[in-house]
Amino acid sequence: MNWSKTVTLVEAHAEGEVGRIVTGGVITVPGATIADKIKHLNEVDDSLRRFLVFEPRASAQMSTCLIFPPTRPDADIGFIILQGDKAHAMSGSNSICLTTVLLETGMLPMVEPETIVRIETASGLVTARATCRNGKCERVELTMNPSYAHLLDAVVEVEGYGKVKLDIAYGGIFYALIDPAQLGLEIRPDQAKKLVEAGSAIHRAVNAQLDIAHPEIDVIKGISYTMFNSFNAAGELKGATIMPPGRIDRSPCGTGNSARLAVAAARGLAKPGDRFTARSIIDSTFEVTYASDTTVAGRPAVQPIISGRGWIHGIHQIGVDPSDPYQLGYSVADTWGDAFDLMN
C-alpha cells in the first residue's frame, strides 16, 4: 500500500442522518475565521471536499465534517460541514454527531451529568449541552443560531410544476419551506424520489427568481436547501429536507426546523416557551423549543433549541494511491440524484 494521503474519520448518525467527523489527516484549511475557510473551500480549492465526500471513499447519504481549533475565544471547537454540493455553515444533525464523537472518543473531556461544548460555525456560536451517563452521550441539546423569516408567501414559477408558494427563512442557513400538498405530494419514504425532483426544481427557481442574503454574514447567501413541511396525524411537525444534488435528510433537520419555527412565530402560530416534536421521513424525532424572542440585524427573530440523539457506528480510515485516477472521486445520478446544476 502506497498512500499519498491518509484521513481518519469517526462515523456517527443523528436520528438517522450520517455525519462523519474527520479526526486526523487534515492539517488546516486557509483562512483566519471559519467563514474564511468555507470561502476557501467553496471558491478557491474544492479538492479536499471532493476527496472526502464523493465515491469511492464516501456515498451520497452522509456528510463529512471538518474540525479546527476555534478562531474565537468563547468556542471549544471550529466546525465546517462538507456535502455533495459544497461546504456549509451549519447543520443541527451534524452538530449532534460532532458533540457525540468529541465526548465519547475523549477528544474533549466528558463531564457527567452534563457537558457543554461551544461550537464555532460560520453562522455564529452554537452551544451544545450533552446529557452524559456512564461514558455515553445520551442526548444533545443545541442552542441554535437566531433564526428569522426572510419572505412569507413568496411565489416562484417552477418548470414542470407551475406557480409554487413558499416561505424563505434562515435557521443558520437559508431554506425554502414548502407545503407538499400543493404539489399533490406527501412526506413518505415511497414518495422520496418525487419529493427530490420537486424540491430540486423549486431550488433552481428560487435561485433564479429571488435575491437572498444574510444581512451580516457575507458567506451566507442563497438557499442551501428546500424543505417540505407538513404535520402527521398526531399534529407533530413532519419535514423532508432536499439536499443537492438529490437526496433527503434522514433526520428531522435542525437548521430546517429552526427556520420553520421562525416562520411559525412570524405568523403568530408559535410563542416563547412552545415545544414541538419534529419527525423526519423515516419517523425519527427532534424536539424543537421556542426559547425566546431575539433579533437579527434589527429583524424580529427567534432563539431555537433543537434536541436529539447521536450514535457512533464506526471508525474509518481512507486514503489515496497516487496512481488512482479517481483521487477527487465521482458522483453518478443513480444514487446521487441528477440536480448536478445545483452543485458548487
Short mmCIF file of C-alpha atoms in Angstrom, two decimals:
data_model
loop_
_atom_site.label_atom_id
_atom_site.label_comp_id
_atom_site.label_asym_id
_atom_site.label_seq_id
_atom_site.Cartn_x
_atom_site.Cartn_y
_atom_site.Cartn_z
CA MET A 1 0.00 0.00 0.00
CA ASN A 2 1.44 3.34 -1.07
CA TRP A 3 -0.96 6.09 0.01
CA SER A 4 -0.12 9.74 -0.57
CA LYS A 5 -2.85 10.92 1.81
CA THR A 6 -4.47 9.33 4.86
CA VAL A 7 -7.53 10.58 6.71
CA THR A 8 -9.21 9.08 9.79
CA LEU A 9 -12.92 9.60 10.44
CA VAL A 10 -15.28 8.65 13.25
CA GLU A 11 -18.72 7.90 11.84
CA ALA A 12 -21.92 8.69 13.69
CA HIS A 13 -25.56 9.33 12.90
CA ALA A 14 -28.06 11.70 14.48
CA GLU A 15 -31.56 10.25 14.28
CA GLY A 16 -30.62 8.51 11.03
CA GLU A 17 -28.53 11.20 9.30
CA VAL A 18 -24.86 10.17 8.96
CA GLY A 19 -22.18 12.68 9.89
CA ARG A 20 -18.53 11.58 9.61
CA ILE A 21 -16.12 13.62 11.73
CA VAL A 22 -12.57 13.94 10.41
CA THR A 23 -10.33 13.33 13.42
CA GLY A 24 -6.95 13.02 11.73
CA GLY A 25 -5.13 13.72 8.49
CA VAL A 26 -6.42 17.20 7.64
CA ILE A 27 -3.88 19.72 8.92
CA THR A 28 -5.55 23.00 8.05
CA VAL A 29 -7.64 24.96 5.58
CA PRO A 30 -6.52 28.54 4.83
CA GLY A 31 -8.50 31.34 6.48
CA ALA A 32 -8.43 33.41 9.64
CA THR A 33 -12.05 32.56 10.54
CA ILE A 34 -14.38 29.64 9.93
CA ALA A 35 -16.23 31.77 7.36
CA ASP A 36 -12.91 32.41 5.57
CA LYS A 37 -12.22 28.67 5.50
CA ILE A 38 -15.64 27.98 3.95
CA LYS A 39 -14.99 30.64 1.34
CA HIS A 40 -11.66 28.98 0.50
CA LEU A 41 -13.28 25.55 0.17
CA ASN A 42 -16.13 26.83 -1.99
CA GLU A 43 -14.38 29.43 -4.11
CA VAL A 44 -10.65 28.63 -4.20
CA ASP A 45 -9.85 24.92 -3.75
CA ASP A 46 -12.60 22.28 -3.67
CA SER A 47 -10.31 19.25 -3.86
CA LEU A 48 -10.44 18.33 -0.15
CA ARG A 49 -14.24 18.29 -0.14
CA ARG A 50 -14.39 16.18 -3.28
CA PHE A 51 -11.85 13.71 -1.89
CA LEU A 52 -13.81 13.30 1.36
CA VAL A 53 -17.39 13.42 0.07
CA PHE A 54 -17.56 11.64 -3.29
CA GLU A 55 -17.33 7.98 -4.21
CA PRO A 56 -15.43 5.69 -3.85
CA ARG A 57 -14.46 6.94 -0.36
CA ALA A 58 -17.95 8.10 0.65
CA SER A 59 -21.53 7.92 -0.59
CA ALA A 60 -24.47 10.24 -1.17
CA GLN A 61 -26.24 9.62 2.13
CA MET A 62 -23.80 11.26 4.51
CA SER A 63 -21.97 14.45 5.41
CA THR A 64 -18.27 14.73 6.23
CA CYS A 65 -17.27 17.34 8.79
CA LEU A 66 -14.02 19.17 9.38
CA ILE A 67 -12.94 20.33 12.83
CA PHE A 68 -10.40 23.03 13.69
CA PRO A 69 -9.05 24.87 16.69
CA PRO A 70 -11.50 27.71 17.32
CA THR A 71 -10.72 31.16 15.98
CA ARG A 72 -12.77 32.94 18.66
CA PRO A 73 -12.07 32.83 22.41
CA ASP A 74 -15.55 31.74 23.52
CA ALA A 75 -15.55 28.50 21.48
CA ASP A 76 -14.17 25.00 22.10
CA ILE A 77 -14.06 23.74 18.52
CA GLY A 78 -14.39 25.05 14.96
CA PHE A 79 -16.69 23.20 12.55
CA ILE A 80 -17.47 23.02 8.80
CA ILE A 81 -19.92 20.65 7.08
CA LEU A 82 -18.98 19.19 3.68
CA GLN A 83 -21.76 17.85 1.48
CA GLY A 84 -22.35 16.85 -2.11
CA ASP A 85 -22.79 20.39 -3.37
CA LYS A 86 -20.39 22.49 -1.27
CA ALA A 87 -19.19 23.38 2.24
CA HIS A 88 -21.98 24.62 4.51
CA ALA A 89 -22.03 26.90 7.53
CA MET A 90 -24.24 24.97 9.94
CA SER A 91 -26.11 21.71 10.49
CA GLY A 92 -28.05 20.58 13.55
CA SER A 93 -27.75 16.84 12.92
CA ASN A 94 -24.03 17.14 12.23
CA SER A 95 -23.58 19.23 15.40
CA ILE A 96 -25.16 16.37 17.35
CA CYS A 97 -22.80 13.88 15.64
CA LEU A 98 -19.86 16.19 16.36
CA THR A 99 -20.68 16.55 20.05
CA THR A 100 -21.23 12.81 20.47
CA VAL A 101 -17.91 11.99 18.77
CA LEU A 102 -15.88 14.61 20.66
CA LEU A 103 -17.12 13.40 24.04
CA GLU A 104 -17.33 9.64 23.54
CA THR A 105 -13.86 9.41 21.98
CA GLY A 106 -12.30 11.62 24.66
CA MET A 107 -11.28 14.39 22.23
CA LEU A 108 -12.95 16.74 24.69
CA PRO A 109 -13.48 15.77 28.34
CA MET A 110 -16.89 14.37 29.24
CA VAL A 111 -18.43 15.69 32.45
CA GLU A 112 -21.45 13.87 33.87
CA PRO A 113 -24.35 14.54 34.05
CA GLU A 114 -23.91 17.42 31.57
CA THR A 115 -21.11 18.62 29.31
CA ILE A 116 -21.18 21.92 27.45
CA VAL A 117 -19.44 22.18 24.08
CA ARG A 118 -19.28 25.58 22.37
CA ILE A 119 -19.14 25.15 18.60
CA GLU A 120 -17.82 27.87 16.31
CA THR A 121 -19.60 27.91 12.95
CA ALA A 122 -19.58 30.43 10.13
CA SER A 123 -23.12 31.36 11.20
CA GLY A 124 -22.09 32.05 14.80
CA LEU A 125 -21.63 30.24 18.09
CA VAL A 126 -23.78 27.15 18.74
CA THR A 127 -23.87 25.81 22.30
CA ALA A 128 -24.33 22.05 22.76
CA ARG A 129 -25.48 20.71 26.13
CA ALA A 130 -24.87 16.99 26.24
CA THR A 131 -26.63 14.76 28.75
CA CYS A 132 -23.99 12.18 29.70
CA ARG A 133 -24.12 8.99 31.77
CA ASN A 134 -21.71 6.08 32.16
CA GLY A 135 -19.47 7.39 29.40
CA LYS A 136 -22.34 7.72 26.92
CA CYS A 137 -23.58 10.96 25.36
CA GLU A 138 -27.29 10.21 25.65
CA ARG A 139 -28.78 13.38 24.19
CA VAL A 140 -27.58 16.70 22.78
CA GLU A 141 -29.46 19.98 23.13
CA LEU A 142 -28.33 22.70 20.72
CA THR A 143 -28.86 26.41 21.27
CA MET A 144 -29.01 27.25 17.59
CA ASN A 145 -28.34 30.44 15.67
CA PRO A 146 -31.02 33.14 15.99
CA SER A 147 -33.47 32.46 13.18
CA TYR A 148 -35.82 34.68 11.22
CA ALA A 149 -38.42 34.71 8.44
CA HIS A 150 -36.98 36.35 5.31
CA LEU A 151 -40.00 36.16 2.96
CA LEU A 152 -43.52 34.88 3.62
CA ASP A 153 -45.83 33.58 0.90
CA ALA A 154 -43.39 34.15 -1.94
CA VAL A 155 -44.42 32.68 -5.29
CA VAL A 156 -41.99 31.30 -7.86
CA GLU A 157 -42.63 29.86 -11.30
CA VAL A 158 -41.23 26.32 -11.36
CA GLU A 159 -40.61 24.44 -14.57
CA GLY A 160 -42.89 21.41 -14.72
CA TYR A 161 -44.89 22.47 -11.65
CA GLY A 162 -46.21 25.97 -12.33
CA LYS A 163 -46.58 28.54 -9.59
CA VAL A 164 -45.40 27.32 -6.17
CA LYS A 165 -45.94 29.20 -2.91
CA LEU A 166 -43.21 29.06 -0.30
CA ASP A 167 -41.53 30.83 2.59
CA ILE A 168 -37.85 31.76 2.82
CA ALA A 169 -36.35 31.59 6.30
CA TYR A 170 -32.97 31.49 7.98
CA GLY A 171 -32.07 28.87 10.58
CA GLY A 172 -28.28 29.04 10.40
CA ILE A 173 -28.54 28.67 6.61
CA PHE A 174 -31.40 29.67 4.29
CA TYR A 175 -34.31 27.42 3.40
CA ALA A 176 -37.26 27.50 1.03
CA LEU A 177 -40.11 25.98 3.02
CA ILE A 178 -42.90 24.35 1.01
CA ASP A 179 -46.21 22.63 1.76
CA PRO A 180 -46.04 19.44 -0.35
CA ALA A 181 -49.84 19.20 -0.56
CA GLN A 182 -49.92 21.95 -3.21
CA LEU A 183 -47.94 19.57 -5.43
CA GLY A 184 -50.04 16.54 -4.55
CA LEU A 185 -47.20 15.03 -2.52
CA GLU A 186 -46.83 13.61 0.97
CA ILE A 187 -43.72 13.14 3.12
CA ARG A 188 -43.39 9.36 2.89
CA PRO A 189 -40.44 7.10 2.04
CA ASP A 190 -42.20 5.79 -1.08
CA GLN A 191 -42.51 9.37 -2.41
CA ALA A 192 -38.87 10.30 -1.76
CA LYS A 193 -37.88 10.41 -5.44
CA LYS A 194 -40.83 12.65 -6.34
CA LEU A 195 -40.04 14.96 -3.41
CA VAL A 196 -36.40 15.20 -4.51
CA GLU A 197 -37.39 16.02 -8.10
CA ALA A 198 -39.85 18.71 -7.00
CA GLY A 199 -37.51 20.15 -4.37
CA SER A 200 -34.64 20.39 -6.85
CA ALA A 201 -36.84 22.14 -9.42
CA ILE A 202 -38.01 24.61 -6.78
CA HIS A 203 -34.41 25.20 -5.67
CA ARG A 204 -33.49 26.18 -9.24
CA ALA A 205 -36.46 28.57 -9.44
CA VAL A 206 -35.65 30.23 -6.12
CA ASN A 207 -32.02 30.73 -7.18
CA ALA A 208 -33.13 32.36 -10.42
CA GLN A 209 -36.02 34.48 -9.15
CA LEU A 210 -35.27 35.56 -5.57
CA ASP A 211 -32.38 37.52 -4.06
CA ILE A 212 -31.46 36.07 -0.66
CA ALA A 213 -28.54 37.10 1.54
CA HIS A 214 -27.81 37.27 5.25
CA PRO A 215 -27.67 40.91 6.40
CA GLU A 216 -24.48 40.43 8.44
CA ILE A 217 -22.63 37.29 7.23
CA ASP A 218 -21.30 37.65 3.69
CA VAL A 219 -20.59 33.96 3.15
CA ILE A 220 -24.27 33.01 3.69
CA LYS A 221 -26.35 33.79 0.63
CA GLY A 222 -28.95 31.96 -1.39
CA ILE A 223 -30.87 28.98 -0.10
CA SER A 224 -28.93 25.90 0.91
CA TYR A 225 -31.91 23.55 0.72
CA THR A 226 -35.60 23.24 0.09
CA MET A 227 -37.68 21.68 2.87
CA PHE A 228 -41.17 20.22 2.58
CA ASN A 229 -43.24 20.83 5.72
CA SER A 230 -46.44 19.19 6.90
CA PHE A 231 -47.98 17.58 10.00
CA ASN A 232 -48.67 13.96 10.89
CA ALA A 233 -51.94 12.60 12.24
CA ALA A 234 -50.86 13.40 15.81
CA GLY A 235 -50.26 17.05 14.92
CA GLU A 236 -46.47 16.71 15.12
CA LEU A 237 -44.20 18.53 12.68
CA LYS A 238 -43.21 16.47 9.65
CA GLY A 239 -40.41 17.51 7.32
CA ALA A 240 -38.19 16.45 4.44
CA THR A 241 -35.13 18.48 3.53
CA ILE A 242 -33.94 18.10 -0.07
CA MET A 243 -30.16 18.33 -0.39
CA PRO A 244 -28.38 18.85 -3.75
CA PRO A 245 -27.73 17.06 -5.97
CA GLY A 246 -30.71 14.98 -4.90
CA ARG A 247 -31.24 13.29 -1.56
CA ILE A 248 -33.42 13.63 1.53
CA ASP A 249 -32.08 14.33 5.02
CA ARG A 250 -32.79 11.27 7.15
CA SER A 251 -33.01 13.37 10.33
CA PRO A 252 -35.80 15.84 11.10
CA CYS A 253 -33.25 18.63 10.30
CA GLY A 254 -32.09 21.09 12.95
CA THR A 255 -31.45 24.17 10.83
CA GLY A 256 -34.60 23.49 8.81
CA ASN A 257 -36.81 23.28 11.88
CA SER A 258 -35.17 26.44 13.25
CA ALA A 259 -36.22 28.18 10.04
CA ARG A 260 -39.68 26.64 10.27
CA LEU A 261 -40.03 27.87 13.85
CA ALA A 262 -39.14 31.39 12.74
CA VAL A 263 -41.91 31.29 10.13
CA ALA A 264 -44.43 29.97 12.66
CA ALA A 265 -43.51 32.82 15.03
CA ALA A 266 -43.83 35.40 12.25
CA ARG A 267 -47.34 34.11 11.55
CA GLY A 268 -48.34 34.13 15.21
CA LEU A 269 -48.51 30.33 15.34
CA ALA A 270 -45.75 29.90 17.96
CA LYS A 271 -44.68 31.82 21.05
CA PRO A 272 -41.78 31.68 23.53
CA GLY A 273 -41.98 28.53 25.64
CA ASP A 274 -43.66 26.41 22.97
CA ARG A 275 -42.19 22.99 22.31
CA PHE A 276 -42.77 20.77 19.29
CA THR A 277 -41.85 17.27 18.18
CA ALA A 278 -40.43 17.18 14.65
CA ARG A 279 -40.33 13.95 12.64
CA SER A 280 -38.30 13.02 9.59
CA ILE A 281 -39.25 10.96 6.55
CA ILE A 282 -38.07 7.85 8.46
CA ASP A 283 -40.05 8.99 11.55
CA SER A 284 -37.03 9.83 13.72
CA THR A 285 -37.50 12.79 16.07
CA PHE A 286 -36.01 16.06 17.25
CA GLU A 287 -37.52 18.25 19.93
CA VAL A 288 -37.86 21.89 18.87
CA THR A 289 -38.20 24.61 21.53
CA TYR A 290 -39.00 28.29 21.04
CA ALA A 291 -36.70 29.55 23.78
CA SER A 292 -37.10 33.32 23.43
CA ASP A 293 -37.51 36.28 21.11
CA THR A 294 -34.43 37.97 19.72
CA THR A 295 -33.34 39.96 16.66
CA VAL A 296 -31.04 39.55 13.66
CA ALA A 297 -29.79 42.87 12.26
CA GLY A 298 -32.88 44.56 13.65
CA ARG A 299 -35.30 41.94 12.27
CA PRO A 300 -37.63 40.06 14.65
CA ALA A 301 -36.14 36.61 15.23
CA VAL A 302 -36.48 33.55 17.44
CA GLN A 303 -33.98 31.63 19.54
CA PRO A 304 -34.50 27.93 18.73
CA ILE A 305 -33.28 24.98 20.77
CA ILE A 306 -33.01 21.63 18.96
CA SER A 307 -32.61 18.36 20.87
CA GLY A 308 -31.76 14.92 19.50
CA ARG A 309 -29.64 11.81 19.88
CA GLY A 310 -26.47 10.61 18.18
CA TRP A 311 -24.72 7.25 17.94
CA ILE A 312 -21.18 6.36 16.88
CA HIS A 313 -21.26 3.40 14.49
CA GLY A 314 -17.78 3.18 13.01
CA ILE A 315 -14.20 4.32 12.66
CA HIS A 316 -12.98 4.67 9.11
CA GLN A 317 -9.58 5.36 7.56
CA ILE A 318 -9.40 6.42 3.93
CA GLY A 319 -6.52 7.21 1.62
CA VAL A 320 -5.47 7.53 -1.97
CA ASP A 321 -2.91 5.73 -4.09
CA PRO A 322 -1.01 8.19 -6.32
CA SER A 323 -1.92 6.07 -9.36
CA ASP A 324 -5.68 6.18 -8.59
CA PRO A 325 -7.44 8.03 -11.46
CA TYR A 326 -10.32 8.97 -9.11
CA GLN A 327 -8.42 10.88 -6.46
CA LEU A 328 -11.15 13.54 -6.34
CA GLY A 329 -13.94 10.99 -6.58
CA TYR A 330 -17.07 10.92 -8.70
CA SER A 331 -20.85 11.11 -8.37
CA VAL A 332 -23.40 9.27 -10.51
CA ALA A 333 -27.08 10.13 -10.78
CA ASP A 334 -28.34 6.65 -9.90
CA THR A 335 -27.67 7.32 -6.20
CA TRP A 336 -26.63 10.99 -6.02
CA GLY A 337 -29.65 12.45 -7.79
CA ASP A 338 -29.46 14.34 -11.07
CA ALA A 339 -29.52 18.00 -9.94
CA PHE A 340 -25.85 18.45 -10.75
CA ASP A 341 -26.53 22.05 -11.77
CA LEU A 342 -27.16 22.84 -8.08
CA MET A 343 -23.68 21.72 -7.08
CA ASN A 344 -20.91 24.24 -6.40
#
